[in-house]
mmCIF file of C-alpha atoms in Angstrom:
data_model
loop_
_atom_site.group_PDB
_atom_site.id
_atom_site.type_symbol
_atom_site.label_atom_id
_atom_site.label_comp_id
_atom_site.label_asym_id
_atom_site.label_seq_id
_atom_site.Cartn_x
_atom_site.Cartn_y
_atom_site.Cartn_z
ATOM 1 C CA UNK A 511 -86.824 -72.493 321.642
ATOM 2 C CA UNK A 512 -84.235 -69.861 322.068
ATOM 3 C CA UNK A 513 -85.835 -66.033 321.072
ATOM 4 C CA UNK A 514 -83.472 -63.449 320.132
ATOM 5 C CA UNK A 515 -84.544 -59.712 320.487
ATOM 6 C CA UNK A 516 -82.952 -57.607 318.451
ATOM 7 C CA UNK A 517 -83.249 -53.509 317.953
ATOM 8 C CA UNK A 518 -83.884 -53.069 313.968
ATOM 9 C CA UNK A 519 -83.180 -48.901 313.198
ATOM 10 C CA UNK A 520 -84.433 -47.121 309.791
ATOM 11 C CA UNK A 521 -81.816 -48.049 307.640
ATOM 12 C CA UNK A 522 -80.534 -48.622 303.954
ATOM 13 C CA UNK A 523 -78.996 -51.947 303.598
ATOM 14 C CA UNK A 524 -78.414 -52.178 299.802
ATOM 15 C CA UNK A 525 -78.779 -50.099 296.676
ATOM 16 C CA UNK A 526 -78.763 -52.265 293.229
ATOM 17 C CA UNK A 527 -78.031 -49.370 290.526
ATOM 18 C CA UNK A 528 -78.951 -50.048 287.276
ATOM 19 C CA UNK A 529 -78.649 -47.087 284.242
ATOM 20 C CA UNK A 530 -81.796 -45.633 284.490
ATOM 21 C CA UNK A 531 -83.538 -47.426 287.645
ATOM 22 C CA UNK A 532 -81.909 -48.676 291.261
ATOM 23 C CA UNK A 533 -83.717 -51.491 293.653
ATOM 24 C CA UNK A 534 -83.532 -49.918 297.383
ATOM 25 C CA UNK A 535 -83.801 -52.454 300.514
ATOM 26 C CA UNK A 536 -83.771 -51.391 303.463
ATOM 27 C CA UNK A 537 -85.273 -52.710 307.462
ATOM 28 C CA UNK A 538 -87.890 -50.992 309.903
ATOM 29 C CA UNK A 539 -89.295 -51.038 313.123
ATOM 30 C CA UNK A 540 -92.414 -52.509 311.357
ATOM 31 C CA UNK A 541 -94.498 -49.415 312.272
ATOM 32 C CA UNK A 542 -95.940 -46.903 310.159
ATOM 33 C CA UNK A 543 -95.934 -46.324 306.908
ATOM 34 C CA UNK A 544 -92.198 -46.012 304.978
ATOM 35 C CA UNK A 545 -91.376 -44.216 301.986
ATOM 36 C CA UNK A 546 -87.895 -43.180 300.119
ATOM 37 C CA UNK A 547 -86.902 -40.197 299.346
ATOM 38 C CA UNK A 548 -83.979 -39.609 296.623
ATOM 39 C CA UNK A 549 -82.232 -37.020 294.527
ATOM 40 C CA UNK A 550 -79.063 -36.053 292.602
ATOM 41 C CA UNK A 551 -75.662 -34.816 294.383
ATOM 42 C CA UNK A 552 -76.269 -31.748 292.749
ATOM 43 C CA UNK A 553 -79.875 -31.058 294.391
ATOM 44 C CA UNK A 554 -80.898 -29.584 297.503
ATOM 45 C CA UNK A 555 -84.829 -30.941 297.419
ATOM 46 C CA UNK A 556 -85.673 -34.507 298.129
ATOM 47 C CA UNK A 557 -87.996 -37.006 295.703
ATOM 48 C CA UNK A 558 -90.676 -38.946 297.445
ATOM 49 C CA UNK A 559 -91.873 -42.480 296.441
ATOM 50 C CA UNK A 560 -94.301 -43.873 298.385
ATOM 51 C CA UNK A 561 -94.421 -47.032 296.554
ATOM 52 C CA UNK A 562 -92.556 -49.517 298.877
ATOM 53 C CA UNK A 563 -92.881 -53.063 299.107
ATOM 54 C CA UNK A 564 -93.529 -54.535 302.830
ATOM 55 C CA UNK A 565 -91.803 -57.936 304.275
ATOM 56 C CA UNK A 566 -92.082 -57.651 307.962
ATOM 57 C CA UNK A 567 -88.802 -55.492 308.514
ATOM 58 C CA UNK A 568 -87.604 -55.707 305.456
ATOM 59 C CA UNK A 569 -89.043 -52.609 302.475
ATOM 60 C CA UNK A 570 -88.115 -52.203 299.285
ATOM 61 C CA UNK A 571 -88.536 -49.749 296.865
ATOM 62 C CA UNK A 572 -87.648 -49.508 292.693
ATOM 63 C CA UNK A 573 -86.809 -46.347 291.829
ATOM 64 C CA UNK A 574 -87.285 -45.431 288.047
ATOM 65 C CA UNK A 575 -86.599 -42.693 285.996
ATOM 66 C CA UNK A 576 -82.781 -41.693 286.982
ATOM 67 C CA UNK A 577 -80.288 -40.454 284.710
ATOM 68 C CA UNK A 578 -77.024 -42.556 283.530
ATOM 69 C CA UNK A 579 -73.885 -42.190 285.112
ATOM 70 C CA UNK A 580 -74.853 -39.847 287.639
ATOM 71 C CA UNK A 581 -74.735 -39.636 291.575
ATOM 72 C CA UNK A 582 -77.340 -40.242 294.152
ATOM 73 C CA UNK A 583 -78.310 -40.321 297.350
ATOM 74 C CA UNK A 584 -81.477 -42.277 298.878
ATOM 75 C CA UNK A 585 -82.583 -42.654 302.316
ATOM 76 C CA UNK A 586 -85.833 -43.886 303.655
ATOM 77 C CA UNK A 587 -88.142 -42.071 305.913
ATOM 78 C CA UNK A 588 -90.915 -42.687 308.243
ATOM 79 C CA UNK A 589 -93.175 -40.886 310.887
ATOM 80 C CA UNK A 590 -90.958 -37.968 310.584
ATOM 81 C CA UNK A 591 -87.696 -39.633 311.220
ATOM 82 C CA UNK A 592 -84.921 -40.384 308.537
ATOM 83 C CA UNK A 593 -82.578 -43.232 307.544
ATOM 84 C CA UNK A 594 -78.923 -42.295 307.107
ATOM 85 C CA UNK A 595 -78.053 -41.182 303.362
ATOM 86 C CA UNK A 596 -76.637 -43.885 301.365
ATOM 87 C CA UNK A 597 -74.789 -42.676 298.364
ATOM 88 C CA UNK A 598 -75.038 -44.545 294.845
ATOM 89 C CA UNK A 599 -73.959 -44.073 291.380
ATOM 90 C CA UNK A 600 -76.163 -45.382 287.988
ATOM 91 C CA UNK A 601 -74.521 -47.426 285.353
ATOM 92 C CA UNK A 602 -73.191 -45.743 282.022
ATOM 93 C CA UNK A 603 -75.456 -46.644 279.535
ATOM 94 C CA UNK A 604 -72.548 -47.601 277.570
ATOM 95 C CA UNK A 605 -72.414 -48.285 273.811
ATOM 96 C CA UNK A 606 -70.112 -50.347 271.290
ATOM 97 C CA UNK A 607 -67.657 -48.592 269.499
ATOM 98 C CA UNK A 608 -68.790 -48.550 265.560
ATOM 99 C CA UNK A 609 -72.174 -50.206 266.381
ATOM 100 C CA UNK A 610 -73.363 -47.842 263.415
ATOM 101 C CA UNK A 611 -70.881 -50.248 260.963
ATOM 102 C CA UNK A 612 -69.720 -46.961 259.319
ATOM 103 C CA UNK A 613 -65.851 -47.446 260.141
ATOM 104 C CA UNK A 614 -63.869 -50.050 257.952
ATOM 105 C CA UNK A 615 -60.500 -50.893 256.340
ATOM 106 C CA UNK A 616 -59.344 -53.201 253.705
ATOM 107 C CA UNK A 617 -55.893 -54.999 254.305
ATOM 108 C CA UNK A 618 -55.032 -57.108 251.392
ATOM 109 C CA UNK A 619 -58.294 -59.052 250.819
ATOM 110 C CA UNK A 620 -59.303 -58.944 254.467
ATOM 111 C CA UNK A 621 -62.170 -56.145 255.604
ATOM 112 C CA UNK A 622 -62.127 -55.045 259.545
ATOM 113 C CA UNK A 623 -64.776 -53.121 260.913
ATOM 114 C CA UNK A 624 -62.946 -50.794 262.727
ATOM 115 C CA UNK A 625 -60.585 -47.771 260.767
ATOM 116 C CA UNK A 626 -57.072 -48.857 260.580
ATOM 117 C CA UNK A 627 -55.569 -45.763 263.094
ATOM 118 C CA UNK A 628 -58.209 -47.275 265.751
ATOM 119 C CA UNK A 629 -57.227 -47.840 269.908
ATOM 120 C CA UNK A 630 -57.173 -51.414 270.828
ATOM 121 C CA UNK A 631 -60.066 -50.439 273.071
ATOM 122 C CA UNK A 632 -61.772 -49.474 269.432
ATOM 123 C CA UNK A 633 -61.105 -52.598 267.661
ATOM 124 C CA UNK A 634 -64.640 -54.352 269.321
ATOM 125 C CA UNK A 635 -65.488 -56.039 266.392
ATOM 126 C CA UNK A 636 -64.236 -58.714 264.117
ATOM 127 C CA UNK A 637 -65.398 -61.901 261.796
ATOM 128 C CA UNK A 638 -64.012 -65.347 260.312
ATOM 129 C CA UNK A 639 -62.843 -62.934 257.070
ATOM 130 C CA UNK A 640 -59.220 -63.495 257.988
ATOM 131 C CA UNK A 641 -59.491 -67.427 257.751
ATOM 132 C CA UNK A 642 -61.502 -67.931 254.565
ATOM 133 C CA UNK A 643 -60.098 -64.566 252.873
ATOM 134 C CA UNK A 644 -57.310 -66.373 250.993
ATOM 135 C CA UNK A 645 -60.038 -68.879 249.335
ATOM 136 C CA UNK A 646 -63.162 -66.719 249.113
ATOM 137 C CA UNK A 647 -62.292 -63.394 250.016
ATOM 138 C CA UNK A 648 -64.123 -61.548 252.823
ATOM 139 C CA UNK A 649 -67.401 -62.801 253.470
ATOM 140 C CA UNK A 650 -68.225 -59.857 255.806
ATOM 141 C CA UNK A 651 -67.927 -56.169 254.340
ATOM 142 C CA UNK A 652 -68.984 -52.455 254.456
ATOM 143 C CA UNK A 653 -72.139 -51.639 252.037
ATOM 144 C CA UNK A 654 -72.601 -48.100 251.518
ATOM 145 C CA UNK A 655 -75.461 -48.524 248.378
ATOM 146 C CA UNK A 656 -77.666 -50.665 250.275
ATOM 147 C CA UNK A 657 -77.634 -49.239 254.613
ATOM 148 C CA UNK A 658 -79.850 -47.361 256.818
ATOM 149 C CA UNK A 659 -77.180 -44.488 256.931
ATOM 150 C CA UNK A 660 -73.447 -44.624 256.158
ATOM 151 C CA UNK A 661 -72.371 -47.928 255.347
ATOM 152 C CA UNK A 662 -73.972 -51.507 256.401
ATOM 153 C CA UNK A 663 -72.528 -54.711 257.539
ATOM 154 C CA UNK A 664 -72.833 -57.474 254.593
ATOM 155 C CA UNK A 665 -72.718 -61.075 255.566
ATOM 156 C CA UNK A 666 -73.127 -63.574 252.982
ATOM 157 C CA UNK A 667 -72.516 -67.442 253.229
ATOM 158 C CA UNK A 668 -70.585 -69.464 250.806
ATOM 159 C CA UNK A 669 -68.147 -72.572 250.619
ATOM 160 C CA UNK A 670 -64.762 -71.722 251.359
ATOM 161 C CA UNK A 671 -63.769 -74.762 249.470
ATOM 162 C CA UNK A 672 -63.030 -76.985 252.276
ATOM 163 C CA UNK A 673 -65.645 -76.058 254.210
ATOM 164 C CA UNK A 674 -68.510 -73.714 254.426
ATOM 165 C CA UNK A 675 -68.012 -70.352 255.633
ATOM 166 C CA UNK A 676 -71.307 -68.240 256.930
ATOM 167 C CA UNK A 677 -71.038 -64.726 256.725
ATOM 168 C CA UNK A 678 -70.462 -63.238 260.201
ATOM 169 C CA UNK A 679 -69.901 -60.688 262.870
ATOM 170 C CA UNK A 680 -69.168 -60.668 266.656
ATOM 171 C CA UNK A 681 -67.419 -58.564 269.060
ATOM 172 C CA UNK A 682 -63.949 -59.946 270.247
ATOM 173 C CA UNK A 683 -61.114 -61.408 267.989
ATOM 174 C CA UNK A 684 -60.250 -63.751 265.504
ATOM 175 C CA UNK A 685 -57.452 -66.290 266.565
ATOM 176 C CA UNK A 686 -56.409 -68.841 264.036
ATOM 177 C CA UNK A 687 -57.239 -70.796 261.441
ATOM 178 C CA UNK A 688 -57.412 -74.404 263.189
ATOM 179 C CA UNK A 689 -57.988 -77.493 261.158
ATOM 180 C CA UNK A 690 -61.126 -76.516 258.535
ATOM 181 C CA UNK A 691 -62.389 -74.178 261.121
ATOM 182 C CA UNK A 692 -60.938 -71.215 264.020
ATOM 183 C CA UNK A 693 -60.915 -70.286 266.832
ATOM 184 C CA UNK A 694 -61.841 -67.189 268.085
ATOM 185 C CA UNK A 695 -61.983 -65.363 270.723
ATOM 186 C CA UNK A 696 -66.014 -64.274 271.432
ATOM 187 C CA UNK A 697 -66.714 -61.054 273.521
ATOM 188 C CA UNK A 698 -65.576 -57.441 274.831
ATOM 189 C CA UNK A 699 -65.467 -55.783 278.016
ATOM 190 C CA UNK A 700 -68.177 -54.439 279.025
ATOM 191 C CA UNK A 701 -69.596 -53.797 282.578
ATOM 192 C CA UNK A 702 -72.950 -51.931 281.911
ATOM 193 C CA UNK A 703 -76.571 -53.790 281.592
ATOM 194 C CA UNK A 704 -78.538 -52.762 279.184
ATOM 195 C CA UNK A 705 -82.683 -53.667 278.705
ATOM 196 C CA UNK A 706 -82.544 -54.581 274.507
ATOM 197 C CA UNK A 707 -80.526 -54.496 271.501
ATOM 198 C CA UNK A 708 -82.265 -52.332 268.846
ATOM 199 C CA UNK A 709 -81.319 -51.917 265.234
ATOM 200 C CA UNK A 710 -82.455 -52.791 261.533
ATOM 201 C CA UNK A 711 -81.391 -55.993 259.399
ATOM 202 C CA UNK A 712 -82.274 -57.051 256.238
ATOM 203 C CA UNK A 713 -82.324 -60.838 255.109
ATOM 204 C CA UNK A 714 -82.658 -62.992 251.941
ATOM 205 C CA UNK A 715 -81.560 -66.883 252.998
ATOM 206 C CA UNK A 716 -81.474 -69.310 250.881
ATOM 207 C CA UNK A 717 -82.219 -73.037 250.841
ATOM 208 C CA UNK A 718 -79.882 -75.417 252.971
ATOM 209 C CA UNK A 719 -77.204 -77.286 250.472
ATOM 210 C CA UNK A 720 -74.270 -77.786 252.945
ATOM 211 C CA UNK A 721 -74.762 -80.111 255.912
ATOM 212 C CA UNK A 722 -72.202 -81.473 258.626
ATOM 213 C CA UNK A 723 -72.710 -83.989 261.169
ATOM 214 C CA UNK A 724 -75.533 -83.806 263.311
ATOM 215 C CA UNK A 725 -77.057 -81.920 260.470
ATOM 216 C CA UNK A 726 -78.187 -83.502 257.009
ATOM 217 C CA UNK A 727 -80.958 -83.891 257.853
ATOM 218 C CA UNK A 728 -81.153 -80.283 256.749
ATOM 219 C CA UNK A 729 -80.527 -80.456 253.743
ATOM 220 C CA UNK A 730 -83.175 -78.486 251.784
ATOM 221 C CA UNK A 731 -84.745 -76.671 254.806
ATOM 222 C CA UNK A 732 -84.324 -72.817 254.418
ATOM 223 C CA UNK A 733 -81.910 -71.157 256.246
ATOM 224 C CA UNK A 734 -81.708 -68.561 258.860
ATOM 225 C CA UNK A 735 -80.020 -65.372 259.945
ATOM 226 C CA UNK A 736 -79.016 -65.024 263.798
ATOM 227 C CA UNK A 737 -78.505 -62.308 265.868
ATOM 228 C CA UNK A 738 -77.380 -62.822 269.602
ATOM 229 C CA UNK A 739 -76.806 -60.873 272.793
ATOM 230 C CA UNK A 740 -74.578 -62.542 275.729
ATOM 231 C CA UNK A 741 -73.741 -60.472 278.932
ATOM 232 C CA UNK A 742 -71.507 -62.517 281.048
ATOM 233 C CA UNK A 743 -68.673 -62.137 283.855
ATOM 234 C CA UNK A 744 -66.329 -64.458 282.196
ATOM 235 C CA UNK A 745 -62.891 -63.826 283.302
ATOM 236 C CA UNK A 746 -61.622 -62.818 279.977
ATOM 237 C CA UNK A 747 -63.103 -63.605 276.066
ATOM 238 C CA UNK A 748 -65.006 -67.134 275.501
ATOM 239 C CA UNK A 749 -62.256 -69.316 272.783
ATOM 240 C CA UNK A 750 -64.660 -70.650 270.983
ATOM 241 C CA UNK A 751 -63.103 -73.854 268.825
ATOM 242 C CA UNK A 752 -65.371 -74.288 265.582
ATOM 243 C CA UNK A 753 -63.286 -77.887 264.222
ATOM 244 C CA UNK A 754 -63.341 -78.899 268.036
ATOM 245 C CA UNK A 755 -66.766 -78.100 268.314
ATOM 246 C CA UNK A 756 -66.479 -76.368 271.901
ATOM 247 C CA UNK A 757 -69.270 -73.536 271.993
ATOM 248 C CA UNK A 758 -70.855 -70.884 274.422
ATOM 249 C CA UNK A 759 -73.577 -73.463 276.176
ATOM 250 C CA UNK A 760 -75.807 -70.545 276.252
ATOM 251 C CA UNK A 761 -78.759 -72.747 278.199
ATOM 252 C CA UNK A 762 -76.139 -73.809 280.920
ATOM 253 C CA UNK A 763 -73.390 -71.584 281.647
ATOM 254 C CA UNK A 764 -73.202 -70.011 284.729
ATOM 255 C CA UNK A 765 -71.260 -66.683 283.880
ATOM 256 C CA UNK A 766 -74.260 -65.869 281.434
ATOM 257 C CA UNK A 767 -75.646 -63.297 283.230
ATOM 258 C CA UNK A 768 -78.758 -62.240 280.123
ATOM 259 C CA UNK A 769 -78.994 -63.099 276.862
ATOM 260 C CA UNK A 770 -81.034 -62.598 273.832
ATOM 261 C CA UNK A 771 -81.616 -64.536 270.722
ATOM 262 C CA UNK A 772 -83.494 -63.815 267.226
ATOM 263 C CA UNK A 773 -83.408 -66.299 264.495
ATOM 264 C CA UNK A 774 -85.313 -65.699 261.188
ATOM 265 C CA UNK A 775 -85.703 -67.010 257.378
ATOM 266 C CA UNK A 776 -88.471 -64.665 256.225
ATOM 267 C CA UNK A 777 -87.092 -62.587 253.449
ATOM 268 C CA UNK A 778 -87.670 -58.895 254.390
ATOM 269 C CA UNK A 779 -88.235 -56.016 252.728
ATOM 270 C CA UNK A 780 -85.528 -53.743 252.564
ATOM 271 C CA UNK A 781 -84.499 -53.408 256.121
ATOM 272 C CA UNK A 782 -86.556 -54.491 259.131
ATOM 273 C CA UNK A 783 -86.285 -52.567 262.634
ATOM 274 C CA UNK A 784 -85.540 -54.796 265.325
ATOM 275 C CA UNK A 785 -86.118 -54.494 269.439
ATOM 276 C CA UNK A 786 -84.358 -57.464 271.142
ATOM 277 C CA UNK A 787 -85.212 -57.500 274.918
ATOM 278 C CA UNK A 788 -82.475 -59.105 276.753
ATOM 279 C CA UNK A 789 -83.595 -61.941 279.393
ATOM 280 C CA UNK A 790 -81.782 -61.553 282.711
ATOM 281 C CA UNK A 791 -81.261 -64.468 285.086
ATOM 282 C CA UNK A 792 -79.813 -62.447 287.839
ATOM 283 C CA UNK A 793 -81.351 -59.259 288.577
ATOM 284 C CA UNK A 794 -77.491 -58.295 291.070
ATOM 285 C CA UNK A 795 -74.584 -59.621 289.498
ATOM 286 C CA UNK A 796 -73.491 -57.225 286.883
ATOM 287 C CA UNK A 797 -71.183 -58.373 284.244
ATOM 288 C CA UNK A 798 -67.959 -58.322 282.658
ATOM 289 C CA UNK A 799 -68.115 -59.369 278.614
ATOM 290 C CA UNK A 800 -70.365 -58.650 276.423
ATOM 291 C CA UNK A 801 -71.102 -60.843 272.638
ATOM 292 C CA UNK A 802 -73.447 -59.177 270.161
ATOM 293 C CA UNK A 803 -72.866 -61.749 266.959
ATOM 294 C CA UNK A 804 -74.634 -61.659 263.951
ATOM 295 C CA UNK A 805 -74.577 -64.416 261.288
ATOM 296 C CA UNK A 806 -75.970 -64.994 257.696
ATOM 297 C CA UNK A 807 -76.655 -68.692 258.564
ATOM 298 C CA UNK A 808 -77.536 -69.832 262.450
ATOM 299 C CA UNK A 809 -75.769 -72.746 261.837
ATOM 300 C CA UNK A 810 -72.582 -71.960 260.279
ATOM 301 C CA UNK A 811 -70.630 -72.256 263.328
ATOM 302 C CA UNK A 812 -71.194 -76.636 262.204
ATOM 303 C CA UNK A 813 -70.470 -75.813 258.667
ATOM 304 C CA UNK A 814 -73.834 -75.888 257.877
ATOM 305 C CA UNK A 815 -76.218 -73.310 255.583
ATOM 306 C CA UNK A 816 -77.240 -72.357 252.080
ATOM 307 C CA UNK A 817 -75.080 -71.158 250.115
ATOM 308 C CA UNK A 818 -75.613 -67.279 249.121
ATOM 309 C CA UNK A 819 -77.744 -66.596 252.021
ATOM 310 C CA UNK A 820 -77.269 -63.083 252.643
ATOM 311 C CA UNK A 821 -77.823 -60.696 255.475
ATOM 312 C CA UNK A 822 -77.048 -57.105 256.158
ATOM 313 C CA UNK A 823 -76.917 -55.198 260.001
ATOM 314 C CA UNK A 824 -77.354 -51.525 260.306
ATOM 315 C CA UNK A 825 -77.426 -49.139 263.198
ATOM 316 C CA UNK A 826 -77.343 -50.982 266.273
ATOM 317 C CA UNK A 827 -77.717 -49.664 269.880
ATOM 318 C CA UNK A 828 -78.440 -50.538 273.487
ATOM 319 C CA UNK A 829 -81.373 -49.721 274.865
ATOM 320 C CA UNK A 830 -81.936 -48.683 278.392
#
């Protein structure tokens, strides 16, 4: 048995910033009783928490309460004496560009939800309108008679006459057209971490009438709208392949950081307020890409859903 002594000091040893909250850890001597003690740059007077969490050396302390994008400092203290200052800075708590779904443009028979002067670093959003325009037109387009404020999001299903087309909308890019499907390219930068999604939708499905392989057995059942949250720290956008079949695994891949899921086929009643908490699987790594995709039928992506189902998204935003 080989015993190693070792001189532990009062010290900070990592700060996990969030937007609004940070996780302190720090070591002590394993006498007396620890708090932390933070505040802004900007301030000369200290906060106290004396809530800390005790693991032999190690403490711990959440911190709550902080404001977005702004600098800290912590440092732990006990029986008078003081840990060095560590210095941290909160996440943004960023939003999506047009994640009210008031800016649009119309170019030929294809709508983009994003004005037609917009940044690259504005153009978050886009649908499957540019493959199925030139059979169907665009399945995905601004409402200003039937929205929260402004104008809506309107996703409606139909068959594309070679295959069926669900009304849809997802930050990232389209690609191409390949084979009766696209690909596309799902997600947009995005490093912050938010708590929820929150916004309104409104939903009137219809019953199932096109099926695809795994799926008849379908046919008939009603269908459902989808809305989904993915934070991940892909290296760049997910291609998704819809005629291929290759798909976010969202139960196995191991760049999902938190995601969220809501799947409905109640009709509502004019438009229905939403809070989607987002489910984190790792409390440290932060990510890089971030989906929010909405869809008129859950299972379009296999060609599969009622025709004329029809959903509309309003005034979305990221809780934190």
């Amino acid at each position: 048995l080989k015993v190693i002594q070792e001189k532990i000091s009062l010290n900070v040893s990592s700060v996990n910033a969030w937007a609004t909250k940070a996780q302190i850890k720090g070591v002590y001597d394993g006498n007396g009783n620890p708090c932390v003690q933070y505040r802004k740059d900007s301030d000369a007077e200290w906060m106290t928490d004396e809530n800390i969490t005790i693991d032999g050396i190690n403490i711990s302390a959440d911190i709550t309460g902080l404001e977005a994008g702004t600098d800290y400092q912590v440092r732990f203290m006990n029986e008078g004496k003081y840990s060095p200052v560590s210095e941290f800075r909160t996440e943004d708590a960023s939003q999506l560009y047009n994640f009210s779904f008031d800016n649009w443009y119309l170019d030929g028979k294809v709508w983009y939800p994003y004005l037609s002067d917009s940044s690259p670093d504005e153009k978050v959003w886009d649908s499957a309108n540019k493959g199925a325009a030139n059979f169907i037109g665009s399945s995905t387009v601004p409402d200003d008679m039937y929205s929260v404020s402004g104008y809506s999001a309107r996703m409606e299903s139909r068959y594309a006459v070679i295959a069926f087309a669900a009304g849809n909308l997802y930050t990232g890019k389209f690609g191409k057209i390949a084979g009766v499907g696209a690909e596309l390219d799902w997600g947009t930068p995005f490093t912050s971490r938010p708590t929820a999604l929150k916004g309104y939708y409104s939903y009137s499905p219809r019953p199932i009438d096109r099926v695809k392989a795994p799926y008849e057995d379908m046919m008939g059942q009603m269908d459902k709208c989808q809305i989904l949250v993915i934070l991940a720290d892909w290296e760049g956008p997910f291609r998704i392949n819809t005629t291929a079949g290759h798909f976010v695994d969202v139960a196995s891949d191991p760049h999902i950081i938190a995601h969220a899921v809501m799947e409905s086929d109640e009709i509502t009643d004019g438009f229905v307020e939403f809070t989607l908490p987002l489910e984190y699987r790792d409390l440290e790594r932060k990510p890089k890409y971030v989906v929010v995709a909405c869809c008129a039928s859950y299972l379009g992506d296999y060609f599969t859903g009622g025709e004329g189902s029809l959903m509309y998204v309003d005034e979305f935003e990221f809780i934190y």
